[in-house]
Amino acid sequence: MNNSLALLGLLQRQPSYGYDLKHSYDRYFGTEKALAFGQVYATLARMARDEFILALGDETGGGPDRKQYRITEAGQERVSDWLFTPDVPSENLQSNLFAKTVIALLTDDDAARLLELQRAEHMSRMRALTKLKQGASILQVLICDHGLFHIEADLRWIDLTGARLAQLKKELQGA
Amino acid sequence: MNAQAQTAPILSARGLRHSFGSTEALRGIDVDIHPGEVLAVMGPSGSGKSTLLHCLAGVITPDAGSVTYQPGPAVGQSVTISSLNEAGRSRLRLTEFGFVFQFGQLLPELSALDNVTIPLLLNGTRRKDALQRSAELLDRLGLQDNGTKRPSELSGGQAQRVAVARALATAPKILFADEPTGSLDSLAAENVLTQMLQLVREAGTTLVMITHDPRTAAYADREILVRDGAVAAGYQVAP
């Protein structure tokens, strides 16, 4: 996820202080990993430089935490572009797991074991996310579901690759 | 080592082999299931996972190997299911085990409430008590307004929750579920699983759940993977 654009999107609702923005971000997107204040202020400074946001008068002349920001027209356009530009599917086509599987096959190592280990790790993560859903808010449930469906897609790939290992090995070693 | 690994298994299978004609469905399976544990049995279609469940639950007798049921810590309580005759296995299934199948398999001409009472009446519970217990279970599963409906008047998720109530009516020690949410959409599946798991965990029931779906398996405490009639490497019982 693009943190900067998410922060910019949150600023579309109303002008905010960095402190409040960070807490809004954490509430919606930071379930597992809260955003650091430093990262928020650095992002705000960069977005102000790029004229996506404006500081509304320096209050008590303090640092970035004392400034209230509002989004500019250019900022709104940037958010709109982000929202309505579809993400590229399968951007992880050459994933680390794919690379490890190919290397294991090329070097006669145990690719099946590698996939089994990854499978167990994926299932363990799915169990943790499923547990997190119990009694959680609908917002948290949605985030967990997103994670669960993505991990499931990986698992399907792992299972299918496991079933194709013999064929893959033959092809790779013949290449 | 976790706490469950330190208790004696409630169900233990060793060297299970079973064939249908010339097709080997199980090729030497060992598995231990601990009291109160929720175990997912995963594997592709035709991997042998349903045959494994049928052997564990005493629905069929394996060609070779043993299945031992140890409901409590007392010596002499253990039963070798794989050595029982058909009548013995039937009795065990009625009194100790519960079953949920992919397509509820409710009796279509009976109401939801009557479907749940059947196993209780079969094991000798008085009708009044059976009806009370069944109504309580339907309440717990959010079906309090559906007791008089027939299965055809229920949604897939509601029918499956009636099947869960029926399976749990006799307070079984072990619940066996074969693709319990396989015919439901994601949201209905989630509701059935959440409610089934809540009841199972409250009662300390052991659950053995077959599924090819990782999202369903993620509700379990652990999973084993069956492939080509054997437990896949990494999921095997420690020697």
PDB file of C-alpha atoms in Angstrom, chain A:
ATOM      1  CA  MET A   1       0.000   0.000   0.000  1.00  0.00           C
ATOM      2  CA  ASN A   2       1.146   3.516  -0.726  1.00  0.00           C
ATOM      3  CA  ASN A   3       1.274   5.235   2.682  1.00  0.00           C
ATOM      4  CA  SER A   4       1.668   8.733   1.262  1.00  0.00           C
ATOM      5  CA  LEU A   5      -1.437   8.465  -0.890  1.00  0.00           C
ATOM      6  CA  ALA A   6      -3.447   6.946   1.945  1.00  0.00           C
ATOM      7  CA  LEU A   7      -2.474   9.920   4.151  1.00  0.00           C
ATOM      8  CA  LEU A   8      -3.322  12.317   1.344  1.00  0.00           C
ATOM      9  CA  GLY A   9      -6.680  10.575   0.936  1.00  0.00           C
ATOM     10  CA  LEU A  10      -7.401  10.960   4.650  1.00  0.00           C
ATOM     11  CA  LEU A  11      -6.658  14.693   4.353  1.00  0.00           C
ATOM     12  CA  GLN A  12      -9.450  14.936   1.812  1.00  0.00           C
ATOM     13  CA  ARG A  13     -11.995  14.605   4.575  1.00  0.00           C
ATOM     14  CA  GLN A  14     -10.868  17.663   6.528  1.00  0.00           C
ATOM     15  CA  PRO A  15      -7.734  19.637   7.359  1.00  0.00           C
ATOM     16  CA  SER A  16      -5.746  17.799  10.041  1.00  0.00           C
ATOM     17  CA  TYR A  17      -2.685  17.946  12.251  1.00  0.00           C
ATOM     18  CA  GLY A  18       0.029  15.370  11.694  1.00  0.00           C
ATOM     19  CA  TYR A  19      -0.786  13.849  15.066  1.00  0.00           C
ATOM     20  CA  ASP A  20      -4.459  13.292  14.187  1.00  0.00           C
ATOM     21  CA  LEU A  21      -3.583  12.022  10.725  1.00  0.00           C
ATOM     22  CA  LYS A  22      -1.274   9.403  12.181  1.00  0.00           C
ATOM     23  CA  HIS A  23      -4.033   8.172  14.455  1.00  0.00           C
ATOM     24  CA  SER A  24      -6.573   8.074  11.639  1.00  0.00           C
ATOM     25  CA  TYR A  25      -4.104   6.106   9.543  1.00  0.00           C
ATOM     26  CA  ASP A  26      -3.425   3.647  12.359  1.00  0.00           C
ATOM     27  CA  ARG A  27      -7.140   3.142  12.942  1.00  0.00           C
ATOM     28  CA  TYR A  28      -7.889   2.185   9.360  1.00  0.00           C
ATOM     29  CA  PHE A  29      -4.652   0.786   8.003  1.00  0.00           C
ATOM     30  CA  GLY A  30      -2.234   0.254  10.869  1.00  0.00           C
ATOM     31  CA  THR A  31      -3.879  -2.713  12.594  1.00  0.00           C
ATOM     32  CA  GLU A  32      -0.650  -4.679  12.502  1.00  0.00           C
ATOM     33  CA  LYS A  33       1.943  -1.968  12.017  1.00  0.00           C
ATOM     34  CA  ALA A  34       1.355   1.573  13.217  1.00  0.00           C
ATOM     35  CA  LEU A  35       2.917   4.399  11.250  1.00  0.00           C
ATOM     36  CA  ALA A  36       5.872   6.151  12.940  1.00  0.00           C
ATOM     37  CA  PHE A  37       5.396   9.854  13.672  1.00  0.00           C
ATOM     38  CA  GLY A  38       8.667  10.580  11.868  1.00  0.00           C
ATOM     39  CA  GLN A  39       7.355   8.930   8.737  1.00  0.00           C
ATOM     40  CA  VAL A  40       4.134  10.958   8.885  1.00  0.00           C
ATOM     41  CA  TYR A  41       5.977  14.273   9.216  1.00  0.00           C
ATOM     42  CA  ALA A  42       8.499  13.394   6.511  1.00  0.00           C
ATOM     43  CA  THR A  43       5.626  12.453   4.178  1.00  0.00           C
ATOM     44  CA  LEU A  44       3.729  15.642   4.982  1.00  0.00           C
ATOM     45  CA  ALA A  45       6.839  17.746   4.274  1.00  0.00           C
ATOM     46  CA  ARG A  46       7.325  16.002   0.932  1.00  0.00           C
ATOM     47  CA  MET A  47       3.690  16.434  -0.041  1.00  0.00           C
ATOM     48  CA  ALA A  48       3.833  20.144   0.914  1.00  0.00           C
ATOM     49  CA  ARG A  49       6.937  20.526  -1.269  1.00  0.00           C
ATOM     50  CA  ASP A  50       5.070  18.884  -4.151  1.00  0.00           C
ATOM     51  CA  GLU A  51       2.119  21.214  -3.479  1.00  0.00           C
ATOM     52  CA  PHE A  52      -0.339  18.399  -2.831  1.00  0.00           C
ATOM     53  CA  ILE A  53      -1.002  19.899   0.609  1.00  0.00           C
ATOM     54  CA  LEU A  54      -0.702  23.344   2.244  1.00  0.00           C
ATOM     55  CA  ALA A  55       0.215  24.219   5.822  1.00  0.00           C
ATOM     56  CA  LEU A  56      -2.482  26.417   7.333  1.00  0.00           C
ATOM     57  CA  GLY A  57      -0.468  29.124   9.115  1.00  0.00           C
ATOM     58  CA  ASP A  58       2.252  28.286  11.620  1.00  0.00           C
ATOM     59  CA  GLU A  59       0.688  28.048  15.029  1.00  0.00           C
ATOM     60  CA  THR A  60       3.027  29.103  17.832  1.00  0.00           C
ATOM     61  CA  GLY A  61       5.721  28.901  15.160  1.00  0.00           C
ATOM     62  CA  GLY A  62       6.414  25.298  16.111  1.00  0.00           C
ATOM     63  CA  GLY A  63       7.609  22.240  14.184  1.00  0.00           C
ATOM     64  CA  PRO A  64       5.590  20.057  11.850  1.00  0.00           C
ATOM     65  CA  ASP A  65       3.484  18.685  14.712  1.00  0.00           C
ATOM     66  CA  ARG A  66       2.070  22.166  15.286  1.00  0.00           C
ATOM     67  CA  LYS A  67       0.912  22.613  11.705  1.00  0.00           C
ATOM     68  CA  GLN A  68      -2.479  21.899  10.326  1.00  0.00           C
ATOM     69  CA  TYR A  69      -2.563  20.792   6.709  1.00  0.00           C
ATOM     70  CA  ARG A  70      -5.221  20.871   4.036  1.00  0.00           C
ATOM     71  CA  ILE A  71      -5.240  19.180   0.651  1.00  0.00           C
ATOM     72  CA  THR A  72      -4.806  21.299  -2.513  1.00  0.00           C
ATOM     73  CA  GLU A  73      -6.596  20.869  -5.825  1.00  0.00           C
ATOM     74  CA  ALA A  74      -3.498  19.134  -7.208  1.00  0.00           C
ATOM     75  CA  GLY A  75      -3.602  16.842  -4.190  1.00  0.00           C
ATOM     76  CA  GLN A  76      -7.230  15.973  -4.829  1.00  0.00           C
ATOM     77  CA  GLU A  77      -6.411  15.132  -8.433  1.00  0.00           C
ATOM     78  CA  ARG A  78      -3.533  12.955  -7.258  1.00  0.00           C
ATOM     79  CA  VAL A  79      -5.859  11.031  -4.907  1.00  0.00           C
ATOM     80  CA  SER A  80      -8.456  10.667  -7.626  1.00  0.00           C
ATOM     81  CA  ASP A  81      -5.796   9.313 -10.047  1.00  0.00           C
ATOM     82  CA  TRP A  82      -4.710   6.822  -7.408  1.00  0.00           C
ATOM     83  CA  LEU A  83      -8.246   5.658  -6.621  1.00  0.00           C
ATOM     84  CA  PHE A  84      -9.259   5.086 -10.207  1.00  0.00           C
ATOM     85  CA  THR A  85      -6.074   3.696 -11.713  1.00  0.00           C
ATOM     86  CA  PRO A  86      -6.377  -0.086 -11.351  1.00  0.00           C
ATOM     87  CA  ASP A  87      -3.416  -1.822  -9.773  1.00  0.00           C
ATOM     88  CA  VAL A  88      -1.331  -4.020 -12.021  1.00  0.00           C
ATOM     89  CA  PRO A  89      -2.341  -7.608 -11.329  1.00  0.00           C
ATOM     90  CA  SER A  90       0.373 -10.192 -10.592  1.00  0.00           C
ATOM     91  CA  GLU A  91       3.068  -7.640  -9.965  1.00  0.00           C
ATOM     92  CA  ASN A  92       4.819 -10.334  -7.942  1.00  0.00           C
ATOM     93  CA  LEU A  93       5.050 -12.672 -10.882  1.00  0.00           C
ATOM     94  CA  GLN A  94       8.753 -13.212 -10.246  1.00  0.00           C
ATOM     95  CA  SER A  95       8.320 -13.754  -6.531  1.00  0.00           C
ATOM     96  CA  ASN A  96      11.015 -14.918  -4.196  1.00  0.00           C
ATOM     97  CA  LEU A  97       9.224 -18.234  -3.805  1.00  0.00           C
ATOM     98  CA  PHE A  98       9.200 -18.748  -7.570  1.00  0.00           C
ATOM     99  CA  ALA A  99      12.934 -18.018  -7.674  1.00  0.00           C
ATOM    100  CA  LYS A 100      13.690 -20.377  -4.784  1.00  0.00           C
ATOM    101  CA  THR A 101      11.692 -23.174  -6.428  1.00  0.00           C
ATOM    102  CA  VAL A 102      13.511 -22.772  -9.735  1.00  0.00           C
ATOM    103  CA  ILE A 103      16.936 -22.633  -8.065  1.00  0.00           C
ATOM    104  CA  ALA A 104      16.137 -25.727  -5.973  1.00  0.00           C
ATOM    105  CA  LEU A 105      15.138 -27.632  -9.100  1.00  0.00           C
ATOM    106  CA  LEU A 106      18.145 -26.444 -11.086  1.00  0.00           C
ATOM    107  CA  THR A 107      20.520 -27.471  -8.293  1.00  0.00           C
ATOM    108  CA  ASP A 108      18.845 -30.812  -7.535  1.00  0.00           C
ATOM    109  CA  ASP A 109      17.806 -29.577  -4.105  1.00  0.00           C
ATOM    110  CA  ASP A 110      14.557 -30.545  -2.371  1.00  0.00           C
ATOM    111  CA  ALA A 111      11.981 -28.251  -4.006  1.00  0.00           C
ATOM    112  CA  ALA A 112       9.070 -30.282  -2.583  1.00  0.00           C
ATOM    113  CA  ARG A 113      10.341 -29.709   0.959  1.00  0.00           C
ATOM    114  CA  LEU A 114      10.774 -26.011   0.298  1.00  0.00           C
ATOM    115  CA  LEU A 115       7.161 -25.806  -0.874  1.00  0.00           C
ATOM    116  CA  GLU A 116       5.887 -27.833   2.105  1.00  0.00           C
ATOM    117  CA  LEU A 117       7.692 -25.506   4.520  1.00  0.00           C
ATOM    118  CA  GLN A 118       6.220 -22.480   2.785  1.00  0.00           C
ATOM    119  CA  ARG A 119       2.793 -24.094   2.841  1.00  0.00           C
ATOM    120  CA  ALA A 120       2.990 -24.619   6.614  1.00  0.00           C
ATOM    121  CA  GLU A 121       4.098 -20.999   7.062  1.00  0.00           C
ATOM    122  CA  HIS A 122       1.191 -19.755   4.956  1.00  0.00           C
ATOM    123  CA  MET A 123      -1.302 -21.891   6.919  1.00  0.00           C
ATOM    124  CA  SER A 124       0.114 -20.607  10.189  1.00  0.00           C
ATOM    125  CA  ARG A 125      -0.361 -17.020   9.002  1.00  0.00           C
ATOM    126  CA  MET A 126      -3.918 -17.842   7.899  1.00  0.00           C
ATOM    127  CA  ARG A 127      -4.688 -19.253  11.340  1.00  0.00           C
ATOM    128  CA  ALA A 128      -3.365 -16.068  12.978  1.00  0.00           C
ATOM    129  CA  LEU A 129      -5.490 -13.859  10.695  1.00  0.00           C
ATOM    130  CA  THR A 130      -8.559 -16.048  11.285  1.00  0.00           C
ATOM    131  CA  LYS A 131      -8.047 -15.722  15.036  1.00  0.00           C
ATOM    132  CA  LEU A 132      -7.717 -11.953  14.677  1.00  0.00           C
ATOM    133  CA  LYS A 133     -11.145 -11.857  13.016  1.00  0.00           C
ATOM    134  CA  GLN A 134     -12.935 -13.282  16.045  1.00  0.00           C
ATOM    135  CA  GLY A 135     -14.745 -10.418  17.760  1.00  0.00           C
ATOM    136  CA  ALA A 136     -13.002  -7.818  15.595  1.00  0.00           C
ATOM    137  CA  SER A 137     -14.658  -4.753  14.039  1.00  0.00           C
ATOM    138  CA  ILE A 138     -15.951  -5.118  10.480  1.00  0.00           C
ATOM    139  CA  LEU A 139     -13.061  -2.920   9.346  1.00  0.00           C
ATOM    140  CA  GLN A 140     -10.502  -5.299  10.827  1.00  0.00           C
ATOM    141  CA  VAL A 141     -12.409  -8.277   9.444  1.00  0.00           C
ATOM    142  CA  LEU A 142     -12.148  -6.775   5.943  1.00  0.00           C
ATOM    143  CA  ILE A 143      -8.411  -6.247   6.274  1.00  0.00           C
ATOM    144  CA  CYS A 144      -7.934  -9.813   7.514  1.00  0.00           C
ATOM    145  CA  ASP A 145     -10.114 -11.186   4.681  1.00  0.00           C
ATOM    146  CA  HIS A 146      -7.982  -9.336   2.145  1.00  0.00           C
ATOM    147  CA  GLY A 147      -4.889 -10.949   3.598  1.00  0.00           C
ATOM    148  CA  LEU A 148      -6.537 -14.375   3.805  1.00  0.00           C
ATOM    149  CA  PHE A 149      -7.634 -14.415   0.164  1.00  0.00           C
ATOM    150  CA  HIS A 150      -4.178 -13.362  -1.014  1.00  0.00           C
ATOM    151  CA  ILE A 151      -2.451 -16.014   1.045  1.00  0.00           C
ATOM    152  CA  GLU A 152      -4.950 -18.540  -0.269  1.00  0.00           C
ATOM    153  CA  ALA A 153      -4.000 -17.604  -3.826  1.00  0.00           C
ATOM    154  CA  ASP A 154      -0.346 -18.235  -2.979  1.00  0.00           C
ATOM    155  CA  LEU A 155      -1.290 -21.570  -1.432  1.00  0.00           C
ATOM    156  CA  ARG A 156      -3.073 -22.642  -4.594  1.00  0.00           C
ATOM    157  CA  TRP A 157       0.059 -21.795  -6.534  1.00  0.00           C
ATOM    158  CA  ILE A 158       2.163 -23.778  -4.049  1.00  0.00           C
ATOM    159  CA  ASP A 159      -0.121 -26.836  -4.339  1.00  0.00           C
ATOM    160  CA  LEU A 160      -0.237 -26.710  -8.130  1.00  0.00           C
ATOM    161  CA  THR A 161       3.509 -26.199  -8.371  1.00  0.00           C
ATOM    162  CA  GLY A 162       4.013 -29.130  -6.008  1.00  0.00           C
ATOM    163  CA  ALA A 163       1.936 -31.282  -8.349  1.00  0.00           C
ATOM    164  CA  ARG A 164       3.990 -30.075 -11.350  1.00  0.00           C
ATOM    165  CA  LEU A 165       7.449 -30.465  -9.846  1.00  0.00           C
ATOM    166  CA  ALA A 166       8.439 -33.539 -11.853  1.00  0.00           C
ATOM    167  CA  GLN A 167       7.439 -31.886 -15.117  1.00  0.00           C
ATOM    168  CA  LEU A 168       9.136 -28.612 -14.119  1.00  0.00           C
ATOM    169  CA  LYS A 169      12.340 -30.350 -13.206  1.00  0.00           C
ATOM    170  CA  LYS A 170      12.458 -32.191 -16.510  1.00  0.00           C
ATOM    171  CA  GLU A 171      11.910 -28.994 -18.440  1.00  0.00           C
ATOM    172  CA  LEU A 172      14.389 -26.888 -16.452  1.00  0.00           C
ATOM    173  CA  GLN A 173      17.146 -29.455 -16.494  1.00  0.00           C
ATOM    174  CA  GLY A 174      16.633 -30.060 -20.186  1.00  0.00           C
ATOM    175  CA  ALA A 175      16.892 -26.337 -20.918  1.00  0.00           C
TER     176      ALA A 175
END
